[in-house]
Every structure is written in C-alpha cells, then in structure tokens.
PDB file of C-alpha atoms in Angstrom:
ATOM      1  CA  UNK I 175       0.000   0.000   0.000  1.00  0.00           C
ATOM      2  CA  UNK I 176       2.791   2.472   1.235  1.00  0.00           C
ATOM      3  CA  UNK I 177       4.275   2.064  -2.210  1.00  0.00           C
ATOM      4  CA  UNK I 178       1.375   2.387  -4.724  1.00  0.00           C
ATOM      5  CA  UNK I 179       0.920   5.667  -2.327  1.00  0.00           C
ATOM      6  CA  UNK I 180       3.538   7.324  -4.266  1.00  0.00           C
ATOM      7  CA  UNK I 181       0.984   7.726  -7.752  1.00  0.00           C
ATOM      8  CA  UNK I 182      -2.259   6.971  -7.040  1.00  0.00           C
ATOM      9  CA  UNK I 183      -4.430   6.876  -3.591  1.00  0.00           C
ATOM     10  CA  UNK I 184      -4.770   3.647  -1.635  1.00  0.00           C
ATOM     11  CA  UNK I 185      -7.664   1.768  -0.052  1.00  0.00           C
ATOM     12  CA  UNK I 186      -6.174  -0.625   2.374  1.00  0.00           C
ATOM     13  CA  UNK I 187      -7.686  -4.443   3.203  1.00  0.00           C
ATOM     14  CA  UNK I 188      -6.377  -6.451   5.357  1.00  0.00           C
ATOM     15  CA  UNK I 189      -6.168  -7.562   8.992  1.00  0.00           C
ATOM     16  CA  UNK I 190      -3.557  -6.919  12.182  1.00  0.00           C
ATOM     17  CA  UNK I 191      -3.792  -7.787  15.805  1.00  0.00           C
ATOM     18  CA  UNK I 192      -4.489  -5.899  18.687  1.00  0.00           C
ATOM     19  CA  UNK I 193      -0.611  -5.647  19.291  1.00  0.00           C
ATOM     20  CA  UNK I 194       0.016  -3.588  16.396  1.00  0.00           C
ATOM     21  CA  UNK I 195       2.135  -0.780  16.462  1.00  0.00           C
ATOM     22  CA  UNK I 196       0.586   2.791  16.344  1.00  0.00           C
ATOM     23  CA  UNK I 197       3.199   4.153  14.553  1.00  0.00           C
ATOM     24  CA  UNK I 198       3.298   1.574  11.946  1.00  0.00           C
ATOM     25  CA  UNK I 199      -0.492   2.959  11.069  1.00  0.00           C
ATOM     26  CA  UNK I 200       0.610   6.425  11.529  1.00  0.00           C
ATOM     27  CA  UNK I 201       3.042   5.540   8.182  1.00  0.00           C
ATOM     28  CA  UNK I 202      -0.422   4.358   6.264  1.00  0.00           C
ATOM     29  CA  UNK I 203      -2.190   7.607   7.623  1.00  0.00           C
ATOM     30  CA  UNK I 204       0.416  10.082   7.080  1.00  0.00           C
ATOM     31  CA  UNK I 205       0.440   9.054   3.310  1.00  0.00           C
ATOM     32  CA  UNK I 206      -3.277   9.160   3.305  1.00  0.00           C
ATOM     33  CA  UNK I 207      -4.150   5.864   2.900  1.00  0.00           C
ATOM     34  CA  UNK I 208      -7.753   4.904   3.637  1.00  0.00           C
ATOM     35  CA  UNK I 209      -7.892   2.455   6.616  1.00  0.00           C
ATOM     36  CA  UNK I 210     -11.731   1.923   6.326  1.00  0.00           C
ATOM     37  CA  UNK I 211     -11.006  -1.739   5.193  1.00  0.00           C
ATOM     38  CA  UNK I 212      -8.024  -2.791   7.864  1.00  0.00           C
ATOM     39  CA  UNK I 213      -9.492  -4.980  10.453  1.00  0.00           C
ATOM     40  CA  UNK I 214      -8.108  -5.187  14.325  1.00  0.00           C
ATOM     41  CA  UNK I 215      -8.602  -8.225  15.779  1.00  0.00           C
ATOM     42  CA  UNK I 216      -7.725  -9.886  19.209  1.00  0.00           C
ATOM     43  CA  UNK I 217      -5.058 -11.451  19.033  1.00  0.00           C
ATOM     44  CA  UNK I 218      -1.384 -11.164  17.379  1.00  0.00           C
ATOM     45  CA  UNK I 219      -0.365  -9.916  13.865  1.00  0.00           C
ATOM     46  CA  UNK I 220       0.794 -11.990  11.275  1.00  0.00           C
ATOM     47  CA  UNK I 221       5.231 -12.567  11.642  1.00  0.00           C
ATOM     48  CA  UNK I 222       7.755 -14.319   9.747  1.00  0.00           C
ATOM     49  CA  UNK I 223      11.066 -14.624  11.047  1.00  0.00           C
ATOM     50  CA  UNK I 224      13.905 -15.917   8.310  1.00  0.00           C
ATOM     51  CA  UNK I 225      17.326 -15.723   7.778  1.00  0.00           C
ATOM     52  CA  UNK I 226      18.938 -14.292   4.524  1.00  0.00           C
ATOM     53  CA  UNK I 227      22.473 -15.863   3.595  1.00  0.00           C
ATOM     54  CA  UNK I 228      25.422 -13.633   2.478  1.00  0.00           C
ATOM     55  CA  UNK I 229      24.073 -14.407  -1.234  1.00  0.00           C
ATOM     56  CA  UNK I 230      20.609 -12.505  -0.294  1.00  0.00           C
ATOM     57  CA  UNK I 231      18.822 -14.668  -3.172  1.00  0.00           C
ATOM     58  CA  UNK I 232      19.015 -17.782  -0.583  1.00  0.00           C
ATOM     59  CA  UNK I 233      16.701 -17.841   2.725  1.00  0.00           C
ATOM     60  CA  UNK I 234      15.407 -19.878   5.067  1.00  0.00           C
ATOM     61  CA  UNK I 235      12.743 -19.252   7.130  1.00  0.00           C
ATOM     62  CA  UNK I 236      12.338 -19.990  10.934  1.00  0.00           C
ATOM     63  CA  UNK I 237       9.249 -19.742  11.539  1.00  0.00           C
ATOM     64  CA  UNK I 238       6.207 -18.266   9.913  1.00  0.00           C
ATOM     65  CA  UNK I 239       3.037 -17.388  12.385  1.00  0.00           C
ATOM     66  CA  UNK I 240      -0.445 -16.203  10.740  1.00  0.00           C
ATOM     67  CA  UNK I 241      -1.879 -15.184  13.466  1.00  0.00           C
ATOM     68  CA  UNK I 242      -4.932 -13.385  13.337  1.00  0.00           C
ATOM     69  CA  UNK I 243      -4.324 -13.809   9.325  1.00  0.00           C
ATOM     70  CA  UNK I 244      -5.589 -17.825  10.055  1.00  0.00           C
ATOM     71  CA  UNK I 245      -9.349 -16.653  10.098  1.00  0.00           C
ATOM     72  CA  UNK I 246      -9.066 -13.405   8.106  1.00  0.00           C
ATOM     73  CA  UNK I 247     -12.284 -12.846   5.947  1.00  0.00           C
ATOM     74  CA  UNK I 248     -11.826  -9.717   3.757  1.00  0.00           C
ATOM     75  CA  UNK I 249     -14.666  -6.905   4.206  1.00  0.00           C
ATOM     76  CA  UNK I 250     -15.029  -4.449   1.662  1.00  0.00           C
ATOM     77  CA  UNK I 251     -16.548  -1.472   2.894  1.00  0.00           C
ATOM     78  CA  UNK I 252     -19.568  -0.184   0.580  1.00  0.00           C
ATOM     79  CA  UNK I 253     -17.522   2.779  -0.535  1.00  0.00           C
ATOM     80  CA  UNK I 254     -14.426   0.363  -2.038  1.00  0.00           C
ATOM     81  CA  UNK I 255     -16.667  -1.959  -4.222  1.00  0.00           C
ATOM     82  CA  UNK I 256     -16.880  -0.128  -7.363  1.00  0.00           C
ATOM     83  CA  UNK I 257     -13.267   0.864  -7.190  1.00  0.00           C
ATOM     84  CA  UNK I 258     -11.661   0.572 -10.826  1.00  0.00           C
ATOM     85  CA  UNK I 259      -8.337  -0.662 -10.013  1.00  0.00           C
ATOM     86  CA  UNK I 260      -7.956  -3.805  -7.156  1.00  0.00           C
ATOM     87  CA  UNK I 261      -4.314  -5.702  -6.285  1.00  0.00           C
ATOM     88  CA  UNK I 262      -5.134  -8.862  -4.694  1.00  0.00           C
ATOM     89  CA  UNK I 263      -2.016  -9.413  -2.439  1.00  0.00           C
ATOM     90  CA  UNK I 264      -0.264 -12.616  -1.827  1.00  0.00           C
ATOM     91  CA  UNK I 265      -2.944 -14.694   0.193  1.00  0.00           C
ATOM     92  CA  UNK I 266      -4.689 -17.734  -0.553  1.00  0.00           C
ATOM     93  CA  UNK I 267      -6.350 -17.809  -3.489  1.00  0.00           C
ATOM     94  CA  UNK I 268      -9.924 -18.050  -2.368  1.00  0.00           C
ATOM     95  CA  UNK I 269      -9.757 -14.999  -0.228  1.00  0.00           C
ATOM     96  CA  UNK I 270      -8.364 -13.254  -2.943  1.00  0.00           C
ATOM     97  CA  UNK I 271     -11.528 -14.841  -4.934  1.00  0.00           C
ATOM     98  CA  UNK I 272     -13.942 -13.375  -2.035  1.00  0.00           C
ATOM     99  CA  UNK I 273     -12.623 -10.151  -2.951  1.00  0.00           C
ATOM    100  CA  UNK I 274     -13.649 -10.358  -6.414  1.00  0.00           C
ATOM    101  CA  UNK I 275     -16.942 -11.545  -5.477  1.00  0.00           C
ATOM    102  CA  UNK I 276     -17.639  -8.074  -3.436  1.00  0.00           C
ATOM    103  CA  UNK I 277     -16.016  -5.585  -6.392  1.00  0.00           C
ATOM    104  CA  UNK I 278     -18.159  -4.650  -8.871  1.00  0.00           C
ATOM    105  CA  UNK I 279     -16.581  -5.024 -12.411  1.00  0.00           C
ATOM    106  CA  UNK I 280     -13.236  -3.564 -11.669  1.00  0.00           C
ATOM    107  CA  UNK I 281     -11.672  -2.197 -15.127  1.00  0.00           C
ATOM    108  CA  UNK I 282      -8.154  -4.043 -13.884  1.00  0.00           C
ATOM    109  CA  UNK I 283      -6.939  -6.694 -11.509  1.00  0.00           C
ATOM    110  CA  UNK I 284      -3.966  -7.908 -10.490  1.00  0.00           C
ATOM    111  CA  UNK I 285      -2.816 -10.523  -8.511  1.00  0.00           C
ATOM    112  CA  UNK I 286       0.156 -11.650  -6.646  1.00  0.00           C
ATOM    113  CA  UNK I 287       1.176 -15.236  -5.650  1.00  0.00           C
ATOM    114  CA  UNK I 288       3.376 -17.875  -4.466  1.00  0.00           C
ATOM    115  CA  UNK I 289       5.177 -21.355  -4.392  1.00  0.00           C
ATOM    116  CA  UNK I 290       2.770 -22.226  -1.247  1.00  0.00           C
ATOM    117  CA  UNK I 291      -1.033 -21.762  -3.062  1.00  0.00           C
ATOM    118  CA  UNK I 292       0.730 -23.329  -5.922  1.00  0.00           C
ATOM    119  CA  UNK I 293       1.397 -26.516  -4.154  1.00  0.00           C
ATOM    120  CA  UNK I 294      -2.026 -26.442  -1.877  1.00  0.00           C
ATOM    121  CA  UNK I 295      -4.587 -24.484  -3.769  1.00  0.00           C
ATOM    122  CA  UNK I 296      -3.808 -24.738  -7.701  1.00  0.00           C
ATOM    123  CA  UNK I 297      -6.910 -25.530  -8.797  1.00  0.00           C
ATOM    124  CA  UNK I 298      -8.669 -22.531  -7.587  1.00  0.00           C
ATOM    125  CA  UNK I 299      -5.319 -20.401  -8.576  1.00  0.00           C
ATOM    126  CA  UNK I 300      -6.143 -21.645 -12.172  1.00  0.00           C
ATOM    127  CA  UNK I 301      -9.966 -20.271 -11.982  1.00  0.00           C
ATOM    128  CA  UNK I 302      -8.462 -17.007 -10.898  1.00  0.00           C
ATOM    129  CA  UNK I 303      -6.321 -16.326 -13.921  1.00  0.00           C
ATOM    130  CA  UNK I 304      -9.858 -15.800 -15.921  1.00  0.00           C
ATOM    131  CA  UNK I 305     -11.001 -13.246 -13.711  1.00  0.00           C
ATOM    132  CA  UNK I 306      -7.457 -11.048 -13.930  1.00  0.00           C
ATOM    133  CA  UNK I 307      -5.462  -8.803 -16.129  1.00  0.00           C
ATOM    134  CA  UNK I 308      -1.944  -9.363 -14.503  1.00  0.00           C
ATOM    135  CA  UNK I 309       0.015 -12.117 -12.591  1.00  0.00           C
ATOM    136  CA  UNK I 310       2.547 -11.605 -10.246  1.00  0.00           C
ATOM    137  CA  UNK I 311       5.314 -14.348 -10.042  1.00  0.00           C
ATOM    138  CA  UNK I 312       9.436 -15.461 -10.213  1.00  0.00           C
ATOM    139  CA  UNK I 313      10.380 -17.592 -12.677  1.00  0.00           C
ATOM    140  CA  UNK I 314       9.965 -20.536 -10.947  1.00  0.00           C
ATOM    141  CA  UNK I 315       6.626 -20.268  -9.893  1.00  0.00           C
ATOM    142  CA  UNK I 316       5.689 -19.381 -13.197  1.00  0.00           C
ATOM    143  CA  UNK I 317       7.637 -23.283 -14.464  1.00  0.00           C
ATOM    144  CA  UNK I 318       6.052 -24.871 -11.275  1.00  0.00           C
ATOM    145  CA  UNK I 319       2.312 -23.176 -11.643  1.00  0.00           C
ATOM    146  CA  UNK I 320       2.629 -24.400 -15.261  1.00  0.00           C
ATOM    147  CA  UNK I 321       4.474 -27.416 -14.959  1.00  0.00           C
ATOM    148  CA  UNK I 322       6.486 -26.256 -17.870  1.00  0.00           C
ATOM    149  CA  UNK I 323      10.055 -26.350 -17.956  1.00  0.00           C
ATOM    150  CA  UNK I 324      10.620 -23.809 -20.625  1.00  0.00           C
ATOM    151  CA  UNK I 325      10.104 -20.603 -19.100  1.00  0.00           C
ATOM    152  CA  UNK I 326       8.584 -19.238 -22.649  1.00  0.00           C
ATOM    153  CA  UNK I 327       6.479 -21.816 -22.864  1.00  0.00           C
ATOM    154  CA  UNK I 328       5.072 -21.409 -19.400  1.00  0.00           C
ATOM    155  CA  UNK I 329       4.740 -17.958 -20.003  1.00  0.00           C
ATOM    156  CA  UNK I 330       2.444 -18.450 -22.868  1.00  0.00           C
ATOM    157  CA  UNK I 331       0.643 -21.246 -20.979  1.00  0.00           C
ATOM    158  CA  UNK I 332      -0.145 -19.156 -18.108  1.00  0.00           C
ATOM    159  CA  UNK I 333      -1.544 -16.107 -20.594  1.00  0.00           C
ATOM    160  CA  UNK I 334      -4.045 -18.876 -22.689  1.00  0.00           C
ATOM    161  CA  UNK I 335      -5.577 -19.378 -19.529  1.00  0.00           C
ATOM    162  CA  UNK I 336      -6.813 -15.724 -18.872  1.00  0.00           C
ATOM    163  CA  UNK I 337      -4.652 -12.813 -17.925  1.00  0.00           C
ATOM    164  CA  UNK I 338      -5.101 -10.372 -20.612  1.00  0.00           C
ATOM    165  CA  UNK I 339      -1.325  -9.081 -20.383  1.00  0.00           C
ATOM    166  CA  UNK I 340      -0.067 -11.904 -18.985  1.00  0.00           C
ATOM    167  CA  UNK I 341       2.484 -12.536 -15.805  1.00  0.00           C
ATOM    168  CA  UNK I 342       5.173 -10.303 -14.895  1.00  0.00           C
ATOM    169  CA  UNK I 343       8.319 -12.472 -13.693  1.00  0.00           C
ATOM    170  CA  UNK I 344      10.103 -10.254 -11.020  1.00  0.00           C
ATOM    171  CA  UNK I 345      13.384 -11.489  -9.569  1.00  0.00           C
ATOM    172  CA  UNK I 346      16.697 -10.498  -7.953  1.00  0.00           C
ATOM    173  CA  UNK I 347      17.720 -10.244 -10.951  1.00  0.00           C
ATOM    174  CA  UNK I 348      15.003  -7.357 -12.508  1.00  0.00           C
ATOM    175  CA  UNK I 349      11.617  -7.735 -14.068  1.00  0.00           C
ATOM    176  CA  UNK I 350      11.640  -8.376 -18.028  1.00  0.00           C
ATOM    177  CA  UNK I 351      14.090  -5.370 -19.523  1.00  0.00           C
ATOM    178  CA  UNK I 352      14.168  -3.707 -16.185  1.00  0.00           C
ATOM    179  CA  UNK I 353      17.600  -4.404 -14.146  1.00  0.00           C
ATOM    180  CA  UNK I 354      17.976  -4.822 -10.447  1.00  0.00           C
ATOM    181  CA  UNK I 355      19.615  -1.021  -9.232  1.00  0.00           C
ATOM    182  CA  UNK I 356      22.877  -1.736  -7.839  1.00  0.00           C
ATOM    183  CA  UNK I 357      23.299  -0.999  -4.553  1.00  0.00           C
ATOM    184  CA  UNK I 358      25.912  -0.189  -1.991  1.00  0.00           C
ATOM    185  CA  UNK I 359      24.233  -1.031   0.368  1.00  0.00           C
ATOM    186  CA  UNK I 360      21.408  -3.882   0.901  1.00  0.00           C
ATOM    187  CA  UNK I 361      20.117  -4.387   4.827  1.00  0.00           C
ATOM    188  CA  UNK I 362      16.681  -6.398   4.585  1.00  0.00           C
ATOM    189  CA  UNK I 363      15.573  -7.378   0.695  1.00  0.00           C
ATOM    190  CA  UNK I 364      12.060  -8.830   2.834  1.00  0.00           C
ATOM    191  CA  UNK I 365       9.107  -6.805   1.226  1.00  0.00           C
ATOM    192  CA  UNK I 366      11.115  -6.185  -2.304  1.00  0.00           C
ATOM    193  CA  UNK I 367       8.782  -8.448  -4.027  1.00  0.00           C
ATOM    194  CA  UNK I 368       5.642  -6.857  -2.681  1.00  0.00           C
ATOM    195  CA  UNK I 369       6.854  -3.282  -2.863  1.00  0.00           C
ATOM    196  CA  UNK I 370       7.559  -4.019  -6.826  1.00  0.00           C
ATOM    197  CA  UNK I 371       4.081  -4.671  -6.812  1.00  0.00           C
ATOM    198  CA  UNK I 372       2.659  -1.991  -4.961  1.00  0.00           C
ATOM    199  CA  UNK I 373       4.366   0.520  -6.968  1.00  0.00           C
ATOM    200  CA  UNK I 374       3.671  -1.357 -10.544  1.00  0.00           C
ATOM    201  CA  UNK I 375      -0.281  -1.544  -9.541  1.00  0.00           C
ATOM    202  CA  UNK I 376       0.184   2.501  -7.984  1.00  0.00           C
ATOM    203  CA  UNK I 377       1.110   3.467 -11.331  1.00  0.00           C
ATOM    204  CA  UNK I 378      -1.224   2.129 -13.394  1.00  0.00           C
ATOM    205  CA  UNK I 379      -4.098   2.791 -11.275  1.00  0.00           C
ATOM    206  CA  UNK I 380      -2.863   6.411 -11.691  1.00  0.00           C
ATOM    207  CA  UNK I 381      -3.508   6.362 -15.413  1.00  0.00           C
ATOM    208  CA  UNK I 382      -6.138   6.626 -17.832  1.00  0.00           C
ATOM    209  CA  UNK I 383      -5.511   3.191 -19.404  1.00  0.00           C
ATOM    210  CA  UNK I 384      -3.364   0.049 -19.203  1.00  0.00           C
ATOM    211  CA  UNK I 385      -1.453  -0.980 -22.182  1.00  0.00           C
ATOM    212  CA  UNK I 386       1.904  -1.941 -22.758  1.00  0.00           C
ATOM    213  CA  UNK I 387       4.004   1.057 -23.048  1.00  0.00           C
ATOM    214  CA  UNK I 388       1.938   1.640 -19.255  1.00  0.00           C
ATOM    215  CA  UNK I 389       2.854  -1.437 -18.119  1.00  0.00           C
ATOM    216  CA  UNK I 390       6.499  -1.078 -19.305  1.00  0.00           C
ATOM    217  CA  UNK I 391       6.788   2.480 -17.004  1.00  0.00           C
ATOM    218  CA  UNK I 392       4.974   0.582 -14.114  1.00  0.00           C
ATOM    219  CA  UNK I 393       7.607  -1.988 -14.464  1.00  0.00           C
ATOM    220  CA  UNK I 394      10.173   0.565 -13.678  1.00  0.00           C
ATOM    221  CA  UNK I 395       8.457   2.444 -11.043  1.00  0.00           C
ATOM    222  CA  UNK I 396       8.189  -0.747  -9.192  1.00  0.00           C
ATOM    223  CA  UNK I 397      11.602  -1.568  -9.511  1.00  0.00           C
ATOM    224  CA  UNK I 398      12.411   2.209  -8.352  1.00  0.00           C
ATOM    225  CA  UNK I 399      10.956   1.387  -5.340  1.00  0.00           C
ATOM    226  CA  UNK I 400      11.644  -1.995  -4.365  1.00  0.00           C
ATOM    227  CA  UNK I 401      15.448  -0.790  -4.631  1.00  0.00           C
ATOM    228  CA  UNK I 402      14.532   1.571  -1.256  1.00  0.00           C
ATOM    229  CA  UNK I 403      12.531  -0.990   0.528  1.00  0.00           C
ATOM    230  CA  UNK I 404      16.042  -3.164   0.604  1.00  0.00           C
ATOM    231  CA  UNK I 405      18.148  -0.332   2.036  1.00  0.00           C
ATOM    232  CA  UNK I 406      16.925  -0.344   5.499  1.00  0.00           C
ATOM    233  CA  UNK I 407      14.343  -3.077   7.612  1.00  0.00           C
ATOM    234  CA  UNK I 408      10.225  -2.731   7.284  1.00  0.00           C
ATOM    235  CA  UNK I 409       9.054   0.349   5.645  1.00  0.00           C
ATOM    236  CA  UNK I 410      11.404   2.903   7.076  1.00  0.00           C
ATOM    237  CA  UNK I 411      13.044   3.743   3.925  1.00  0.00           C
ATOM    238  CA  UNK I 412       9.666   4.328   2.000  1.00  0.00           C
ATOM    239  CA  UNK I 413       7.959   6.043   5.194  1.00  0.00           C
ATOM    240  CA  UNK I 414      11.367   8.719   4.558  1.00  0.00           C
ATOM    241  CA  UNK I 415      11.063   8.697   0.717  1.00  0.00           C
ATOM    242  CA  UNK I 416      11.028  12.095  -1.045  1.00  0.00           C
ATOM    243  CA  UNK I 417       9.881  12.674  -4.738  1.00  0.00           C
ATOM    244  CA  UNK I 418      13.416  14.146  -5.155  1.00  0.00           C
ATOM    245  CA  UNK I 419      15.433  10.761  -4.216  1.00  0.00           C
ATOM    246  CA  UNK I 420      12.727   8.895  -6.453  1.00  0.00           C
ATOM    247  CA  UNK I 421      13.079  10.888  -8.906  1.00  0.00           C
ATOM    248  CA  UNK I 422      16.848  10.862  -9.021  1.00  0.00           C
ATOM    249  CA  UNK I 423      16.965   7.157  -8.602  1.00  0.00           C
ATOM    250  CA  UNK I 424      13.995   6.601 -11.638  1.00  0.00           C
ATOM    251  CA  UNK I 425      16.949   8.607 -13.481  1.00  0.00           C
ATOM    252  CA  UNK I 426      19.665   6.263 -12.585  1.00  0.00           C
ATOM    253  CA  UNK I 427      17.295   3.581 -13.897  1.00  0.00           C
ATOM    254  CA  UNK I 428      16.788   4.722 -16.964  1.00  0.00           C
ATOM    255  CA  UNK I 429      20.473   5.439 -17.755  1.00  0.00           C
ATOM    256  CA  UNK I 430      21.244   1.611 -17.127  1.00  0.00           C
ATOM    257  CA  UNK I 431      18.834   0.527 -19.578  1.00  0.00           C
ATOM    258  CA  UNK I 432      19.117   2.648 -22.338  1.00  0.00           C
ATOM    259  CA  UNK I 433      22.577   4.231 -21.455  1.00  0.00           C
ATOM    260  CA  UNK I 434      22.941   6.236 -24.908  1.00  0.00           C
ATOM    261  CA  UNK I 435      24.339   9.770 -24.211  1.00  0.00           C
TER     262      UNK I 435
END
C-alpha cells in the first residue's frame, strides 16, 4: 500500500492484531491511505522470522506465524466496491476470490502469488487467472504453476488461460528489460517483491488506461521502489522517501537501460 501511495491513492484491506504498532499505522495515515477496510482483531499480527544468507537470493525461514491472518475474511466497505483498479495481495487464493466476489466489475486486476497456493490451492489459482489482467510471479513459480520447464512456454501457458497481459516475472535479478539497481548497500531485501508490486499496480491505477508502453513504465516504477525498501528493515526507507530521491533514482534507472548519451 505504502508504495502504490507514491501515484495513485490507496484503499487498504487487510487484517492486524491488537498488538500492532501505532506508529506503523501512523506511516499508512500520514500518506493518506484509507484504513476503512483494515481490520483489528484480538489477538497477534501476522510474523515471519527468516534468515537471509550472504548471497541474499538464498533464505530460510524460521518460523512463519499467521496469526490473526488464520481466520481473516476480507470486508469491503460499501464505498471500495466499485473501485476501478484492485491488487489482490499474496494470500490464498480463495480470499483473494472473495474479494472479487464483493467488487463490482473492476476495469483491472492484479494478482500476486506464491510457491505455497501453488502446491495447496492450484486448482482454484487456475480459476483465478480468468477473472485477472496481470500475474505476479518469479520464474519458478511461473515453471512450477505451469508445470512447464521452458520458461517461454510457461509464459504463454499461463496467458491462454486468462490474464489479458499476462504474468510479470520479477526477480533479484530485474523484471523483463528492467535491471535490479545496484546498490551499496542492501540491509533487509524482505518486502522487495511486494513493494515491486505496490508501486507497478500505484502506477497504473494512476492512469487513464493500461497498455503496454503503461505497463512497461509501471515496471520501472516498481523496480524504483523496491530498490529503497532493501536499504533499510520494514518500511522505514519508503515512510522517509522524497519525490526528489525517487526521482533521481527513476533517473539512474533509466540510464542503465538505455545508457545512450
């Protein structure tokens, strides 16, 4: 949410527990995100706790709690139903069908993923593709999710089965032509992923229309972003953000892939 922030405003959905930081919403509310949809429950918010090896590509994770997140049921409030844009975040697939169910005809959709509702949910992952215009995934959820070695050919699997522009295949390594920024320095890459996405589905919700050209700038607006979520732990490096430093870094971008004078 923090990230879309940044070009278009932000209806948040989603549930924490009752030990949830103030100041974390004060981040959400300062950027004027709408918190008619978040949920406090009893009990305690969601937590993963990994480790990240000195080749950040490779972790393992300790433990993973869900918390409240074990029994959430999404509530959209009357006022977010007719919303033209929605991002279904990375939660099973049949919540982020009972979403769907409560919007009324949103112009775009897209939808994030993983490894986990690939393995234990695919069926109902493959009746969601019909009902969205963009899929989130790496590479080898993409091969897994299609049970395709080839990448290409997964690719074009994936898109016969109903995403209008297809799947997006973000990675450490970049997203189609856009590179990973180098950085000096990297602290926590946890969140890169989902702050791609959040500024790739900010973006487009920001313009008129989606087509490719669009999708191609959302691409690197993600990546802009994600390359400040890595540079410090939780969303302390977006919640100091300024449109200068974005700017200057969207620049930077740019020059590595098409680096013409």
């Amino acid at each position: 949410g923090l990230a879309a922030s940044f070009h278009a405003p932000v209806s948040l959905v989603s549930v924490v527990g009752q030990d949830f930081p103030a100041h974390h919403r004060a981040v959400w509310e300062k950027r004027g995100i709408d918190l008619s949809g978040l949920q406090v429950t009893s009990g305690k918010t969601f937590r993963w706790h990994g480790v990240y090896e000195e080749n950040m590509n490779n972790r393992r994770t300790i433990s993973t709690e869900l918390n409240v997140l074990a029994d959430f049921q999404p509530v959209l409030p009357a006022g977010l139903r007719k919303l033209p844009f929605a991002m279904l975040g990375n939660l099973t697939p049949d919540l982020q069908h009972s979403v769907l169910d409560q919007m009324e005809k949103p112009g775009f959709v897209i939808a994030d993923t993983m490894d986990l509702w690939i393995n234990t949910a695919r069926p109902r992952l493959l009746e969601l593709l019909g009902r969205i215009d963009l899929l989130i995934l790496n590479d080898s959820e993409a091969r897994q999710l299609a049970d395709e070695p080839n990448l290409l050919k997964a690719s074009r699997w994936l898109r016969e089965r109903g995403p209008k522009y297809g799947c997006f295949l973000a990675g450490p390594e970049g997203a189609f032509a856009a590179p990973a920024i180098p950085l000096e320095q990297v602290l926590d890459p946890t969140g890169a992923g989902d702050t791609f996405a959040g500024g790739l589905a900010g973006y487009l919700a920001g313009q008129k229309g989606v087509d490719l050209p669009t999708l191609a700038k959302g691409v690197i607006e993600g990546t802009v972003l994600a390359s400040f979520t890595v540079e410090d732990f939780s969303l302390h490096r977006l919640a100091s953000l300024s449109e200068k430093e974005l700017s200057r870094r969207r620049q930077e971008l740019l020059r590595l892939i098409n680096p013409a004078p």
